Tab-separated table of C-alpha atoms in Angstrom:
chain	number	residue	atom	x	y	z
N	166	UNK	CA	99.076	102.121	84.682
N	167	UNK	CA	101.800	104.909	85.593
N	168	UNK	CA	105.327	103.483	87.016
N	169	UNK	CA	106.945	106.212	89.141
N	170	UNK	CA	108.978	106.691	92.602
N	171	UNK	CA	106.878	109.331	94.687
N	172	UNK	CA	109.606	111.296	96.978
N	173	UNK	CA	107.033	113.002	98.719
N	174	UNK	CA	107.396	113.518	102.502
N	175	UNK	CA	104.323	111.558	103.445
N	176	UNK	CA	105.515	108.767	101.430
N	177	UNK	CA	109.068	108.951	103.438
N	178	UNK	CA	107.227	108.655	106.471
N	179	UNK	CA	104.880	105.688	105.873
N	180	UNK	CA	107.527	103.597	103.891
N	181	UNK	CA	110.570	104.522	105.957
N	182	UNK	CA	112.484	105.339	102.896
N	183	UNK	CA	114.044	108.144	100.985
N	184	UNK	CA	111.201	107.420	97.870
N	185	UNK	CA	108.311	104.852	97.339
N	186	UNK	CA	108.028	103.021	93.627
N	187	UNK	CA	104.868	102.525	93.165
N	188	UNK	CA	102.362	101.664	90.071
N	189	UNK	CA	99.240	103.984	89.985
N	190	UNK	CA	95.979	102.044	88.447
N	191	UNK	CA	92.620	103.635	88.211
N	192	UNK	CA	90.862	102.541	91.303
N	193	UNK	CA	88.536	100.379	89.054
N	194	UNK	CA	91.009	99.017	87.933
N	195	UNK	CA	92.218	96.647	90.613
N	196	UNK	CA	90.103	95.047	93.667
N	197	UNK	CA	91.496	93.077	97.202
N	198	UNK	CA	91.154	89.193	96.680
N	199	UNK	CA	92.147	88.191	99.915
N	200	UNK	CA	91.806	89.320	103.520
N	201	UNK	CA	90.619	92.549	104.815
N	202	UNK	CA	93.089	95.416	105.184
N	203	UNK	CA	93.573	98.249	107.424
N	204	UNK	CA	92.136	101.197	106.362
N	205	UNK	CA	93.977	104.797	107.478
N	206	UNK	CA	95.611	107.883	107.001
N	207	UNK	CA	98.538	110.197	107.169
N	208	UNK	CA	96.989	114.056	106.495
N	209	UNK	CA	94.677	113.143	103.887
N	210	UNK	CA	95.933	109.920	101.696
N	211	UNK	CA	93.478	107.156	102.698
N	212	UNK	CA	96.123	103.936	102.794
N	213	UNK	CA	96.396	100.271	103.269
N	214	UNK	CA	97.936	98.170	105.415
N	215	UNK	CA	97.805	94.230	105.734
N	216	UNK	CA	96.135	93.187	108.635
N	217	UNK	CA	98.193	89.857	109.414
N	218	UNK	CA	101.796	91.010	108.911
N	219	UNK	CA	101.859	94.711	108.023
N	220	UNK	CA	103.060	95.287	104.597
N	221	UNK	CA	102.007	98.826	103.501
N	222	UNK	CA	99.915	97.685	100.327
N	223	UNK	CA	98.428	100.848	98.432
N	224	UNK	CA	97.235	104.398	98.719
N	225	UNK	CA	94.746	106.163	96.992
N	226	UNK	CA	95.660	109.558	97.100
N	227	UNK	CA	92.064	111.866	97.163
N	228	UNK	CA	90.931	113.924	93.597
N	229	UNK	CA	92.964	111.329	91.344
N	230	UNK	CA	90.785	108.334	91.249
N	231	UNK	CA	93.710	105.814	91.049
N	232	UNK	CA	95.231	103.299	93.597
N	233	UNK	CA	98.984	103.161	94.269
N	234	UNK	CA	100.189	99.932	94.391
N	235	UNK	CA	103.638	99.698	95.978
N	236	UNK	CA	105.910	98.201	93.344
N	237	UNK	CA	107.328	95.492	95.327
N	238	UNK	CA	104.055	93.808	95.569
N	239	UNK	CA	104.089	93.348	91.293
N	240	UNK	CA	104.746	90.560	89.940
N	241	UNK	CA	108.650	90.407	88.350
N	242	UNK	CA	108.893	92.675	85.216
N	243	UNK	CA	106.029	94.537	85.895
N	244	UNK	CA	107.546	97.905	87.229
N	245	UNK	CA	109.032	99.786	84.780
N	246	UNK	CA	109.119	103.412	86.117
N	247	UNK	CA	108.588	106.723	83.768
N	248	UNK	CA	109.408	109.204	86.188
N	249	UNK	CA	109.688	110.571	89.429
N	250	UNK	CA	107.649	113.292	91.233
N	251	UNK	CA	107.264	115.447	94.176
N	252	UNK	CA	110.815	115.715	94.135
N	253	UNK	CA	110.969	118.831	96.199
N	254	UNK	CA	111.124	116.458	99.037
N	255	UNK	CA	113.810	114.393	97.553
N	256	UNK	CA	116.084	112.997	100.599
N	257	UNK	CA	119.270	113.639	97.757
N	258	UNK	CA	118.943	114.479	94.053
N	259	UNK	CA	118.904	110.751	92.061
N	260	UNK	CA	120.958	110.607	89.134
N	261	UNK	CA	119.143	108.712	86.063
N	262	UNK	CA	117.689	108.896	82.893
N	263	UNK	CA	113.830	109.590	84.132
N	264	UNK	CA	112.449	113.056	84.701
N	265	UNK	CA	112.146	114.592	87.706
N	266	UNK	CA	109.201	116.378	88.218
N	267	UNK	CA	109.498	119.143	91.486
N	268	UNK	CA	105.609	118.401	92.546
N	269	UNK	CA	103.072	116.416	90.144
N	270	UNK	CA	103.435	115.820	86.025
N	271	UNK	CA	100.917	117.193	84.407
N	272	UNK	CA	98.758	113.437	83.922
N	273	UNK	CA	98.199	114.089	87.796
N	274	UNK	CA	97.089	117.445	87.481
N	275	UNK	CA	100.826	119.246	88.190
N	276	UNK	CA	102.583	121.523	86.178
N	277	UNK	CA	105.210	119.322	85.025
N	278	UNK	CA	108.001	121.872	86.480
N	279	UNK	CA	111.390	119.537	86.391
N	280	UNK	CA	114.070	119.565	88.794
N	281	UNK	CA	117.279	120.913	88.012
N	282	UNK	CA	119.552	118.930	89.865
């Protein structure tokens, strides 16, 4: 499991929100116990949505194999971000200890270029 906030602009959009934390698992990883979601997609990140009151409940973002949980949904403690990414598309530069990574780190296939605020 990865702990981030994704600033991307499709995340923005779907969340309603200047950055989305978020937990990445490997698709195998984690299954739906309960109910049967809403399946779509914004460009090409298949996502899911509850069917009975609407929370926004994961992505899986094509080429990766992982599912991104949105951190809210994790139990207390369990969030503990390492970075943030896609930060091109930061709303405002956040000031922390993480890095900043200007499009993917390089355990998502990026480049691991930082932002220099």
């Amino acid at each position: 499991m990865q702990c981030l906030y994704c600033h991307c602009d499709d995340c923005q959009r779907v969340h309603g929100g200047a950055y989305l934390p978020a937990a990445m698992y490997l698709t195998s990883q984690t299954s739906i116990v309960a109910g049967d979601p809403i399946l779509w997609k914004l460009r090409t990140t298949e996502r899911a949505t509850c069917r009975s009151c609407g929370t926004r409940l994961f992505a899986e973002p094509p080429g990766f194999g992982v599912r991104s949980i949105t951190a809210s949904l994790l139990p207390e403690g369990v969030f503990r971000p390492a970075f943030h990414m896609q930060c091109q598309h930061a709303v405002r530069p956040i000031q922390d200890d993480l890095p900043h990574f200007k499009q993917f780190p390089a355990i998502f296939g990026g480049s691991d270029e930082k932002m220099l605020w």
